[in-house]
Coordinates of C-alpha atoms and ligand atoms in Angstrom, one line a residue:
A264 CA 30.2 3.2 -13.4
A265 CA 29.0 6.5 -14.8
A266 CA 28.3 8.2 -11.5
S267 CA 31.1 7.4 -9.1
S268 CA 30.6 8.2 -5.4
G269 CA 33.5 10.7 -5.6
G270 CA 31.6 12.8 -8.1
L271 CA 28.4 12.7 -6.0
V272 CA 30.1 13.9 -2.9
A273 CA 31.8 16.8 -4.7
Y274 CA 28.4 17.8 -6.0
A275 CA 26.8 17.7 -2.6
D276 CA 29.5 19.8 -1.0
S277 CA 29.9 22.4 -3.8
G278 CA 29.7 25.8 -2.3
S279 CA 26.3 26.1 -0.7
D280 CA 25.7 28.4 2.1
A281 CA 23.9 25.7 4.0
A282 CA 27.2 23.8 4.2
V283 CA 28.8 26.7 5.9
E284 CA 26.0 27.1 8.4
K285 CA 26.2 23.5 9.4
P286 CA 29.9 22.7 9.6
Q287 CA 29.2 19.9 12.0
L288 CA 27.9 17.7 9.2
P289 CA 30.7 17.3 6.8
Q290 CA 30.4 13.6 6.3
R291 CA 26.8 12.9 6.0
K292 CA 25.7 9.3 5.3
K293 CA 24.2 8.6 2.0
V294 CA 20.5 7.7 2.0
V295 CA 19.2 6.4 -1.3
V296 CA 15.4 6.3 -1.7
L297 CA 13.9 4.1 -4.4
G298 CA 10.4 5.2 -5.4
T299 CA 8.3 8.3 -5.2
G300 CA 5.0 6.8 -4.3
W301 CA 3.2 6.8 -1.0
G302 CA 6.1 5.2 1.0
G303 CA 9.0 7.0 -0.5
T304 CA 7.4 10.4 -0.6
T305 CA 6.1 10.2 2.9
F306 CA 9.6 9.1 4.1
L307 CA 11.2 12.1 2.3
R308 CA 8.7 14.6 3.6
N309 CA 9.3 13.5 7.2
L310 CA 13.1 13.0 6.9
D311 CA 15.4 15.6 8.4
T312 CA 17.3 16.0 5.2
R313 CA 20.0 18.2 6.9
L314 CA 21.3 15.0 8.5
Y315 CA 21.9 13.0 5.3
D316 CA 23.1 13.2 1.8
V317 CA 19.8 12.2 0.1
Q318 CA 19.4 10.8 -3.4
V319 CA 16.1 9.8 -4.8
I320 CA 15.6 7.5 -7.8
S321 CA 12.3 6.7 -9.5
P322 CA 11.1 6.2 -13.0
R323 CA 8.4 8.8 -12.3
N324 CA 9.3 12.3 -11.4
Y325 CA 6.0 12.8 -9.5
F326 CA 3.9 11.5 -6.7
A327 CA 0.4 10.3 -7.6
F328 CA -2.5 10.3 -5.2
T329 CA -3.7 6.8 -6.1
P330 CA -7.0 6.8 -4.2
L331 CA -8.4 9.3 -6.8
L332 CA -7.3 7.3 -9.8
P333 CA -10.7 5.7 -10.3
S334 CA -12.1 9.3 -10.4
V335 CA -9.7 10.1 -13.2
T336 CA -11.1 7.3 -15.3
S337 CA -14.5 9.0 -15.5
G338 CA -13.1 12.5 -15.7
T339 CA -14.5 13.5 -12.3
V340 CA -11.0 14.6 -11.4
E341 CA -8.3 15.7 -13.9
P342 CA -5.0 13.8 -14.0
R343 CA -3.0 16.9 -13.2
S344 CA -4.9 17.4 -10.0
I345 CA -3.7 14.2 -8.4
V346 CA 0.0 14.5 -9.2
E347 CA 2.7 16.5 -7.4
P348 CA 6.1 16.9 -9.0
I349 CA 8.6 15.2 -6.7
R350 CA 11.1 18.1 -7.3
R351 CA 8.6 20.4 -5.8
V352 CA 8.3 18.2 -2.7
L353 CA 12.1 18.1 -2.4
E354 CA 12.5 21.8 -3.0
K355 CA 10.3 22.4 0.1
K356 CA 12.8 20.6 2.2
G357 CA 15.2 23.5 1.5
E358 CA 18.2 21.1 1.1
E359 CA 20.0 20.0 -1.9
I360 CA 18.4 16.6 -2.6
K361 CA 19.3 14.8 -5.8
F362 CA 16.6 13.2 -7.9
W363 CA 17.3 11.0 -10.9
E364 CA 14.5 9.8 -13.2
A365 CA 15.6 6.2 -13.6
E366 CA 14.8 2.8 -12.4
C367 CA 16.8 0.6 -10.2
F368 CA 17.3 -2.8 -11.8
K369 CA 19.7 -4.4 -9.4
I370 CA 20.6 -4.1 -5.7
D371 CA 24.1 -5.2 -4.7
P372 CA 24.0 -5.4 -0.9
Q373 CA 27.5 -6.7 -0.6
N374 CA 29.1 -3.6 -2.1
K375 CA 26.2 -1.3 -1.0
K376 CA 25.6 -0.2 -4.5
I377 CA 22.5 -0.1 -6.7
H378 CA 22.4 -0.4 -10.5
C379 CA 20.1 2.1 -12.2
R380 CA 19.0 2.7 -15.7
S381 CA 17.5 5.8 -17.3
N382 CA 15.8 5.8 -20.7
L383 CA 16.2 9.5 -21.1
G384 CA 19.8 9.5 -22.2
T385 CA 22.9 7.4 -22.7
N386 CA 26.4 7.4 -21.2
L387 CA 29.7 6.7 -22.9
D388 CA 28.9 3.0 -22.9
G389 CA 25.9 3.7 -25.0
N390 CA 23.3 2.8 -22.4
G391 CA 21.6 4.8 -19.7
E392 CA 23.1 2.8 -16.8
F393 CA 24.8 4.1 -13.7
L394 CA 25.8 3.0 -10.2
V395 CA 24.9 4.7 -7.0
D396 CA 26.5 4.0 -3.6
Y397 CA 24.5 4.0 -0.4
D398 CA 25.0 3.8 3.3
Y399 CA 21.2 3.3 3.8
L400 CA 18.8 2.2 1.2
V401 CA 15.1 2.7 1.5
V402 CA 13.3 0.4 -0.9
A403 CA 9.8 1.8 -1.6
V404 CA 9.2 0.6 -5.2
G405 CA 5.6 -0.6 -4.7
A406 CA 4.3 -3.6 -6.5
R407 CA 3.4 -4.7 -10.1
V408 CA 0.1 -5.8 -11.4
N409 CA -0.5 -9.5 -11.2
T410 CA -2.1 -11.3 -14.1
F411 CA -1.6 -14.8 -12.6
N412 CA -0.1 -15.6 -16.0
T413 CA -3.6 -15.6 -17.5
P414 CA -3.2 -15.7 -21.3
G415 CA -4.1 -12.5 -23.2
V416 CA -4.4 -10.2 -20.2
V417 CA -1.4 -8.1 -20.8
E418 CA -2.3 -7.7 -24.5
N419 CA -6.0 -7.0 -24.1
C420 CA -6.8 -5.6 -20.7
H421 CA -6.3 -2.3 -19.1
F422 CA -4.8 -2.0 -15.7
L423 CA -5.5 0.7 -13.2
K424 CA -2.3 1.4 -11.4
E425 CA -0.7 4.5 -12.8
V426 CA -2.0 7.9 -13.9
E427 CA -1.4 6.9 -17.6
D428 CA -3.6 3.8 -17.1
A429 CA -6.5 6.0 -15.9
Q430 CA -6.1 8.3 -18.8
K431 CA -6.1 5.3 -21.3
I432 CA -9.1 3.8 -19.7
R433 CA -11.0 7.1 -20.1
R434 CA -10.1 7.4 -23.7
S435 CA -11.0 3.8 -24.3
V436 CA -14.5 4.2 -22.7
M437 CA -15.1 7.1 -25.0
D438 CA -13.9 5.2 -28.0
C439 CA -16.2 2.3 -27.2
F440 CA -19.2 4.7 -27.2
E441 CA -18.1 6.4 -30.4
R442 CA -17.5 3.0 -32.1
A443 CA -20.9 1.8 -31.0
S444 CA -22.4 4.8 -32.6
L445 CA -21.0 4.2 -36.1
P446 CA -23.6 3.8 -38.8
F447 CA -22.5 0.5 -40.2
L448 CA -22.6 -1.6 -37.0
D449 CA -25.4 -4.0 -36.2
E450 CA -27.0 -4.2 -32.8
E451 CA -24.9 -7.1 -31.7
E452 CA -21.7 -5.3 -32.5
R453 CA -23.0 -2.2 -30.6
R454 CA -23.7 -4.4 -27.6
K455 CA -20.3 -5.9 -27.7
N456 CA -18.6 -2.5 -27.8
L457 CA -20.7 -1.3 -24.9
H458 CA -19.9 -4.3 -22.7
F459 CA -17.5 -3.1 -20.0
V460 CA -15.8 -5.9 -18.0
V461 CA -14.1 -5.4 -14.7
V462 CA -12.1 -8.3 -13.4
G463 CA -11.5 -8.3 -9.7
G464 CA -14.0 -7.4 -6.9
G465 CA -11.6 -5.8 -4.5
P466 CA -11.8 -2.1 -3.6
T467 CA -10.2 -0.8 -6.8
G468 CA -12.4 -2.9 -9.2
V469 CA -15.5 -2.1 -7.3
E470 CA -14.8 1.6 -7.2
F471 CA -14.0 1.6 -10.8
A472 CA -17.2 -0.2 -11.8
A473 CA -19.2 2.2 -9.6
S474 CA -17.6 5.3 -11.1
L475 CA -18.0 3.9 -14.7
H476 CA -21.7 3.3 -13.9
D477 CA -22.1 6.9 -12.7
F478 CA -20.3 8.3 -15.7
V479 CA -22.6 6.2 -18.0
T480 CA -25.9 7.0 -16.3
E481 CA -25.3 10.6 -15.3
D482 CA -23.4 11.9 -18.3
L483 CA -23.0 9.6 -21.3
S484 CA -26.7 8.5 -21.4
K485 CA -27.6 12.1 -22.3
L486 CA -25.0 12.3 -25.0
Y487 CA -25.6 8.9 -26.6
P488 CA -29.4 8.5 -26.1
S489 CA -29.9 6.0 -28.9
I490 CA -27.4 3.4 -27.6
Q491 CA -27.5 3.9 -23.9
H492 CA -29.9 0.9 -23.4
L493 CA -27.2 -1.3 -24.8
V494 CA -24.6 -0.6 -22.2
K495 CA -23.6 -3.4 -19.8
I496 CA -21.1 -3.4 -17.0
S497 CA -19.9 -6.8 -15.6
L498 CA -17.9 -7.3 -12.5
I499 CA -16.2 -10.7 -12.3
E500 CA -14.8 -12.0 -9.0
A501 CA -13.4 -15.5 -8.3
A502 CA -14.4 -15.5 -4.6
D503 CA -17.9 -15.9 -3.4
H504 CA -18.3 -12.2 -2.6
I505 CA -16.9 -8.8 -3.6
L506 CA -15.1 -6.6 -1.1
T507 CA -14.2 -9.6 1.1
M508 CA -11.8 -7.4 3.1
F509 CA -14.7 -5.4 4.4
D510 CA -17.4 -6.1 6.9
K511 CA -20.2 -8.4 5.8
R512 CA -22.7 -5.6 6.0
I513 CA -20.7 -3.5 3.5
T514 CA -20.3 -6.5 1.1
N515 CA -24.0 -7.1 1.2
F516 CA -24.9 -3.5 0.7
A517 CA -22.5 -3.2 -2.2
E518 CA -23.8 -6.4 -3.9
D519 CA -27.4 -5.2 -3.5
K520 CA -26.7 -1.7 -4.8
F521 CA -24.8 -3.0 -7.8
G522 CA -27.8 -5.4 -8.4
R523 CA -30.2 -2.5 -8.4
D524 CA -27.9 -0.4 -10.6
G525 CA -27.9 -3.2 -13.2
I526 CA -24.2 -4.0 -12.8
D527 CA -23.8 -7.7 -13.4
V528 CA -21.8 -9.1 -10.5
K529 CA -20.5 -12.5 -11.3
T530 CA -19.0 -14.1 -8.2
G531 CA -17.4 -17.5 -8.2
Y532 CA -16.1 -17.0 -11.8
K533 CA -12.4 -17.2 -12.7
V534 CA -11.2 -15.5 -15.8
V535 CA -9.0 -18.0 -17.7
K536 CA -8.3 -16.3 -21.0
V537 CA -8.8 -13.0 -22.7
S538 CA -8.7 -12.6 -26.4
K539 CA -9.2 -9.5 -28.5
D540 CA -13.0 -10.0 -28.7
A541 CA -14.0 -12.2 -25.8
I542 CA -13.3 -13.0 -22.2
T543 CA -13.4 -16.6 -21.1
M544 CA -14.3 -17.5 -17.6
Q545 CA -14.8 -20.6 -15.6
N546 CA -17.2 -21.7 -12.8
P547 CA -17.2 -25.1 -11.3
G548 CA -20.9 -25.5 -12.4
T549 CA -20.8 -24.1 -15.9
G550 CA -17.4 -24.9 -17.4
D551 CA -16.0 -22.3 -19.8
I552 CA -18.1 -19.5 -21.0
S553 CA -17.0 -16.8 -23.4
V554 CA -18.5 -13.3 -23.5
P555 CA -17.8 -10.6 -26.1
Y556 CA -16.6 -7.3 -24.6
G557 CA -15.7 -3.8 -25.7
M558 CA -13.2 -2.9 -22.9
A559 CA -11.8 -4.8 -19.9
V560 CA -10.0 -3.6 -16.8
W561 CA -7.9 -6.1 -14.9
S562 CA -7.7 -5.4 -11.2
T563 CA -7.1 -8.7 -9.4
G564 CA -4.2 -8.0 -7.1
I565 CA -0.5 -7.3 -7.0
G566 CA 2.8 -9.1 -7.3
T567 CA 6.5 -8.6 -6.6
R568 CA 8.6 -6.6 -9.1
P569 CA 11.2 -8.8 -11.0
F570 CA 14.3 -7.1 -9.7
I571 CA 13.0 -7.5 -6.1
V572 CA 12.5 -11.2 -6.8
E573 CA 16.2 -11.3 -7.9
F574 CA 17.2 -9.4 -4.8
M575 CA 15.3 -11.9 -2.6
K576 CA 17.1 -14.8 -4.2
Q577 CA 20.4 -13.1 -3.5
I578 CA 19.7 -12.6 0.2
G579 CA 18.2 -16.1 0.9
Q580 CA 14.5 -15.1 0.6
G581 CA 14.1 -17.0 -2.6
N582 CA 11.3 -19.2 -1.2
R583 CA 9.1 -16.2 -0.2
R584 CA 6.5 -14.4 -2.3
V585 CA 7.1 -11.0 -0.8
L586 CA 10.2 -9.3 0.5
A587 CA 10.3 -9.7 4.3
T588 CA 11.5 -7.1 6.8
D589 CA 11.6 -7.3 10.6
E590 CA 9.3 -5.1 12.7
W591 CA 11.8 -2.2 12.4
L592 CA 11.4 -2.4 8.6
R593 CA 14.9 -3.6 8.1
V594 CA 15.5 -6.2 5.5
R595 CA 17.0 -9.2 7.3
E596 CA 20.6 -10.1 6.8
C597 CA 21.1 -7.0 4.7
D598 CA 22.9 -4.2 6.5
G599 CA 21.5 -0.8 5.9
V600 CA 18.6 -1.8 3.7
Y601 CA 15.0 -1.0 4.6
A602 CA 11.8 -1.7 2.8
I603 CA 8.4 -0.1 3.1
G604 CA 5.0 -0.2 1.5
D605 CA 3.6 -2.6 -1.1
C606 CA 7.0 -4.1 -2.0
A607 CA 7.5 -5.6 1.4
T608 CA 5.8 -7.3 4.3
I609 CA 6.7 -7.4 8.0
N610 CA 7.6 -10.8 9.3
Q611 CA 6.1 -10.5 12.7
R612 CA 8.0 -12.6 15.3
R613 CA 6.0 -15.3 16.9
V614 CA 5.5 -15.6 20.7
M615 CA 5.9 -19.4 20.5
E616 CA 9.3 -19.1 18.9
D617 CA 10.5 -17.2 21.9
I618 CA 8.4 -18.7 24.6
S619 CA 11.2 -20.4 26.6
E620 CA 13.2 -17.1 26.6
I621 CA 10.1 -15.1 27.6
F622 CA 9.5 -17.5 30.5
R623 CA 13.2 -17.4 31.6
V624 CA 13.3 -13.6 31.6
A625 CA 9.9 -13.2 33.3
D626 CA 10.8 -15.7 36.1
K627 CA 12.8 -13.2 38.0
D628 CA 13.0 -15.2 41.2
K629 CA 14.1 -18.3 39.3
S630 CA 11.5 -20.3 40.9
G631 CA 10.6 -22.2 37.8
T632 CA 7.1 -20.9 37.9
L633 CA 5.5 -17.6 37.0
T634 CA 3.1 -15.6 39.2
V635 CA 0.6 -13.3 37.8
K636 CA 2.7 -10.4 39.0
E637 CA 5.8 -11.8 37.3
I638 CA 3.9 -12.0 34.0
Q639 CA 2.4 -8.5 34.5
D640 CA 5.8 -7.0 35.0
V641 CA 7.0 -8.0 31.5
L642 CA 3.6 -7.6 29.8
D643 CA 4.3 -4.2 28.3
D644 CA 7.6 -5.4 26.8
I645 CA 5.9 -8.5 25.4
S646 CA 3.0 -6.5 24.0
M647 CA 5.4 -4.1 22.3
R648 CA 7.4 -6.9 20.7
Y649 CA 4.4 -9.1 20.0
P650 CA 1.3 -7.0 19.2
Q651 CA -0.6 -10.2 18.6
L652 CA -0.8 -10.7 22.4
Q653 CA -3.1 -7.7 23.0
L654 CA -5.2 -8.6 20.0
Y655 CA -5.6 -12.2 21.4
L656 CA -6.6 -11.0 24.8
K657 CA -9.2 -8.7 23.2
S658 CA -10.5 -11.4 20.9
K659 CA -11.0 -13.6 23.9
Q660 CA -12.5 -10.7 25.8
M661 CA -9.9 -11.1 28.5
N662 CA -9.2 -8.1 30.6
G663 CA -5.6 -8.9 31.2
I664 CA -3.0 -11.5 31.9
A665 CA -4.7 -12.6 35.1
D666 CA -7.6 -13.9 33.0
L667 CA -5.3 -15.8 30.8
V668 CA -3.5 -17.4 33.7
R669 CA -6.8 -18.3 35.3
S670 CA -8.0 -19.8 32.0
A671 CA -4.9 -21.9 31.7
K672 CA -5.4 -23.2 35.3
G673 CA -9.1 -23.6 35.2
D674 CA -11.5 -21.0 36.6
A675 CA -11.7 -22.3 40.2
E676 CA -8.1 -21.2 41.0
K677 CA -7.4 -18.1 43.0
E678 CA -5.1 -15.1 42.5
S679 CA -2.1 -16.9 43.9
V680 CA -1.8 -19.3 40.9
E681 CA 1.5 -19.9 39.3
L682 CA 2.3 -21.4 35.9
N683 CA 5.1 -23.7 35.1
I684 CA 6.6 -23.6 31.6
E685 CA 4.2 -26.2 30.1
E686 CA 1.2 -24.3 31.4
F687 CA 2.6 -21.0 30.3
K688 CA 3.1 -22.4 26.8
K689 CA -0.4 -23.8 26.8
A690 CA -1.8 -20.4 27.9
L691 CA -0.1 -18.6 25.0
S692 CA -0.3 -21.3 22.4
L693 CA -3.0 -19.6 20.3
V694 CA -1.7 -16.1 20.6
D695 CA 0.1 -16.2 17.3
S696 CA -3.1 -16.9 15.4
Q697 CA -3.7 -13.2 15.8
V698 CA -0.7 -12.2 13.8
K699 CA -2.0 -9.7 11.2
F700 CA -0.5 -9.1 7.8
L701 CA -0.8 -5.5 6.9
P702 CA -2.8 -4.7 3.7
A703 CA -1.2 -3.2 0.6
T704 CA -2.6 0.3 1.1
A705 CA -1.4 3.9 1.0
Q706 CA -2.2 4.1 4.7
V707 CA 0.3 1.4 5.6
A708 CA 2.9 2.7 3.2
S709 CA 2.7 6.3 4.4
Q710 CA 2.7 5.3 8.1
Q711 CA 5.8 3.2 7.4
G712 CA 7.5 6.1 5.6
Q713 CA 6.8 8.3 8.5
Y714 CA 8.0 5.8 11.1
L715 CA 11.2 5.1 9.2
A716 CA 11.9 8.9 8.8
R717 CA 11.6 9.4 12.5
C718 CA 14.0 6.5 13.1
F719 CA 16.4 8.1 10.7
N720 CA 16.1 11.5 12.3
K721 CA 17.2 10.0 15.6
M722 CA 19.8 7.6 14.2
K723 CA 22.8 9.7 15.0
D724 CA 21.7 10.0 18.5
A725 CA 21.2 6.3 18.6
E726 CA 24.7 5.6 17.2
E727 CA 26.2 7.7 19.9
H728 CA 24.3 5.7 22.5
P729 CA 24.3 2.2 21.0
E730 CA 22.5 0.9 24.1
G731 CA 19.1 1.9 22.8
P732 CA 16.5 3.3 25.2
I733 CA 13.9 0.6 24.3
R734 CA 14.6 -2.5 26.3
I735 CA 13.0 -5.7 25.1
R736 CA 13.5 -8.4 27.6
G737 CA 15.3 -11.4 26.3
E738 CA 16.5 -9.4 23.3
G739 CA 18.5 -6.7 24.8
R740 CA 18.2 -3.1 23.9
H741 CA 16.8 -1.6 20.7
R742 CA 17.2 1.9 19.4
F743 CA 13.6 2.2 18.4
R744 CA 10.2 0.8 19.1
P745 CA 9.0 -1.6 16.5
F746 CA 6.7 -0.2 13.8
R747 CA 3.1 -0.4 14.8
Y748 CA 0.3 0.2 12.3
R749 CA -2.7 2.3 13.3
H750 CA -5.7 1.5 11.2
L751 CA -7.7 4.7 10.6
G752 CA -10.5 3.0 8.6
Q753 CA -11.2 2.3 5.0
F754 CA -13.7 3.6 2.4
A755 CA -15.4 1.8 -0.5
P756 CA -17.1 4.3 -2.8
L757 CA -20.1 2.6 -4.4
G758 CA -21.3 5.3 -6.8
G759 CA -24.4 7.5 -6.8
E760 CA -22.8 9.7 -4.1
Q761 CA -22.8 6.8 -1.7
T762 CA -19.8 5.4 0.1
A763 CA -19.3 2.7 2.6
A764 CA -16.9 3.4 5.5
Q765 CA -15.4 1.0 7.9
L766 CA -13.8 2.8 10.7
P767 CA -11.9 1.5 13.7
G768 CA -13.9 -0.3 16.3
D769 CA -16.1 -1.9 13.6
W770 CA -17.9 1.3 13.1
I771 CA -19.8 1.0 9.8
S772 CA -21.4 3.8 7.9
I773 CA -22.9 3.6 4.5
G774 CA -24.6 6.2 2.4
H775 CA -24.5 9.9 1.5
S776 CA -23.0 11.0 4.8
S777 CA -20.0 8.8 4.4
Q778 CA -19.6 10.2 0.9
W779 CA -19.1 13.6 2.5
L780 CA -16.7 12.1 4.9
W781 CA -14.8 10.7 1.9
Y782 CA -14.7 14.1 0.2
S783 CA -13.3 15.7 3.3
V784 CA -10.8 13.0 4.1
Y785 CA -9.4 12.9 0.6
A786 CA -9.3 16.7 0.4
T787 CA -7.3 16.8 3.7
K788 CA -4.9 14.0 2.6
Q789 CA -3.7 15.9 -0.4
I790 CA 0.0 16.5 -0.1
S791 CA 0.0 20.1 -1.3
W792 CA -2.4 23.1 -1.3
R793 CA -2.1 23.2 -5.0
T794 CA -3.5 19.7 -5.6
R795 CA -6.1 20.2 -2.8
M796 CA -7.4 23.3 -4.7
L797 CA -7.4 21.5 -8.0
V798 CA -9.2 18.4 -6.6
V799 CA -11.8 20.4 -4.9
S800 CA -12.4 22.6 -7.9
D801 CA -12.7 19.5 -10.1
W802 CA -15.4 18.1 -7.7
T803 CA -17.2 21.5 -7.8
R804 CA -17.0 21.6 -11.6
R805 CA -18.4 18.1 -11.8
F806 CA -21.4 19.1 -9.5
I807 CA -22.2 22.1 -11.6
F808 CA -21.5 21.0 -15.2
G809 CA -21.2 17.2 -15.0
R810 CA -18.2 15.3 -16.3
D811 CA -16.4 16.2 -19.4
S812 CA -16.7 13.6 -22.1
S813 CA -14.4 15.0 -24.7
C814 CA -11.2 13.0 -25.1
Ligands
FAD114 P1 3.8 3.1 -4.9 O1 2.9 4.2 -4.3 O2 3.2 2.3 -6.0 O3 5.1 3.7 -5.3 C1 6.1 3.0 -6.0 C2 7.1 4.0 -6.5 O4 8.3 3.3 -6.9 C3 6.6 4.7 -7.7 O5 7.1 6.0 -7.7 C4 7.3 4.0 -8.9 O6 7.5 4.8 -10.0 C5 8.6 3.6 -8.3 N1 9.4 2.5 -8.9 C6 8.8 1.5 -9.5 N2 9.8 0.6 -9.9 C7 11.0 1.2 -9.5 C8 12.4 0.9 -9.7 N3 12.7 -0.2 -10.3 N4 13.3 1.7 -9.2 C9 13.0 2.9 -8.6 N5 11.7 3.2 -8.4 C10 10.7 2.4 -8.9 N6 -4.7 2.7 -0.7 C11 -5.4 3.3 0.3 O7 -4.9 3.2 1.4 N7 -6.6 3.8 0.0 C12 -7.2 3.9 -1.2 O8 -8.2 4.4 -1.4 C13 -6.4 3.3 -2.3 N8 -6.9 3.4 -3.5 C14 -6.1 2.9 -4.6 C15 -6.6 3.0 -5.9 C16 -5.9 2.5 -6.9 C17 -6.5 2.6 -8.3 C18 -4.6 1.9 -6.7 C19 -3.8 1.4 -7.8 C20 -4.1 1.8 -5.4 C21 -4.9 2.3 -4.3 N9 -4.4 2.2 -3.0 C22 -5.1 2.7 -2.0 C23 -3.2 1.5 -2.7 C24 -2.0 2.4 -2.6 O9 -1.9 3.2 -3.8 C25 -0.7 1.6 -2.5 O10 -0.8 0.7 -1.4 C26 0.5 2.5 -2.3 O11 0.7 3.3 -3.4 C27 1.7 1.8 -1.9 O12 2.8 2.7 -1.7 P2 4.3 2.3 -2.2 O13 5.1 3.5 -1.9 O14 4.6 1.0 -1.6 O15 4.2 2.1 -3.7
MG115 MG1 7.0 4.6 -2.7
MG116 MG1 1.7 6.1 -5.1
MG117 MG1 3.6 -4.0 2.7
MG118 MG1 8.8 -17.3 39.5

């Protein structure tokens, strides 16, 4: 153990004026945050760091604004413009927060310690390993890319997950153009080098294909006039459509636009192998086909990091694919451990699991039946605990619980109906079909980071009053309301200054106006004025001079 907790405490308390000003906080609990991405950084920015002894561990000492990564691949935005050093974020908090550039490789929940490793230096044992104690651990380590064990992908494809990935892709695109220009290649070889393949028709793959297309047609075609007609972009998707998480109108528009742009959208094809020179894909109708390519980007989804898989095995979640938390973002059966963002998923409790308890609590007069009023009295509590109930009522266009009761009894009945337990079960039997899994997005990760920070800010108060203010009938009192996601909408940039936007309430907008909305939203969402300035000036430079093609 290189870093014992004793040493850490001594460091935290060493003669700062802040400690003198706040004598009421001598024994601050240790909060350890793993990860400086969307979840971890938002948590830190919202945490009242005076209340805790905070330590941050991440193999990257910066936050990256991932939604602009596709723009980095084409040089529309510079890499520097989308990263913010984490030490700068921490410095703004005005407290002494420790950061270590290292990765956690093991969580030990029994002893409340994590094992970390830095590759920047070695300790006396000759490795870069050290132990860190925690009282509270916030796991925000994101996900890894998922190759589905397809042979050759790791060796031959690019990923688009980190800033370095985007830079490598950009260099690789330029190399393909320069290689295709060499004097000794025949036309077939030139074509191969200029065949760009994107695997995965989700938002990232689609946006990358669109931005590559813009880069090629708007900038590179002028610089490489003799070979520009040989360029081909293919987008391969195993499902029947691209952008399946969006509204059908957006999917159709995107497929049509890509068709007009000459992007070859191959839906229903599954990539089964990638070699240095060719990509092999499969379609039930055609069998295997192999196509030569110059550069390939793999963007088919995410998976769980290996050390999280190990952690899940330790805590009895070995049969799951993703680390589960409850609705308060606590990892179950694991005191003091929280998980947010792409590395975790909320296991929403089902109404049907608790139906008897709900009935018992709602039946105040112990009559063995529920009146509409009795149900209404507990409706707010039920809706807070089980958000699927409101979604269900909405999906059935029911105005309230009275409708539900009536539908369970048959329409002819009057206001005075009462439900027995069997009828109550029947009325709510389909509610759990509306349980929604949250998408792996920055929006979710940052809302979770913000929610968790607010809980932490009030934790002391909550500990002094263990009977929390939030009463959930049948479950007793909780300190905090469960996390509730607020979907603010989603963009799908499609190239040519056109973006599709799907906003709450199924509001769809496609075209140039949503592109401007996109610019303004992403400028606003920047985490510092510095990156905001840089991004906006990159966009301006692009409008005036086009994209830079040197690399
Ligand atoms: P991340 O942001 O990935 O952060 C994980 C952090 O953990 C990183 O700092 C990492 O270095 C660190 N870490 C990794 N391993 C360890 C370890 N062992 N120990 C300690 N630290 C570790 N979402 C949107 O909402 N809108 C978009 O437009 C959008 N566009 C995207 C475009 C691209 C190209 C990509 C890749 C993603 C995009 N996303 C978008 C998704 C979004 O980036 C993720 O959902 C979000 O980053 C998840 O946040 P997170 O904190 O869970 O993980
Ligand atoms: Mg994070
Ligand atoms: Mg991030
Ligand atoms: Mg998640
Ligand atoms: Mg009753």
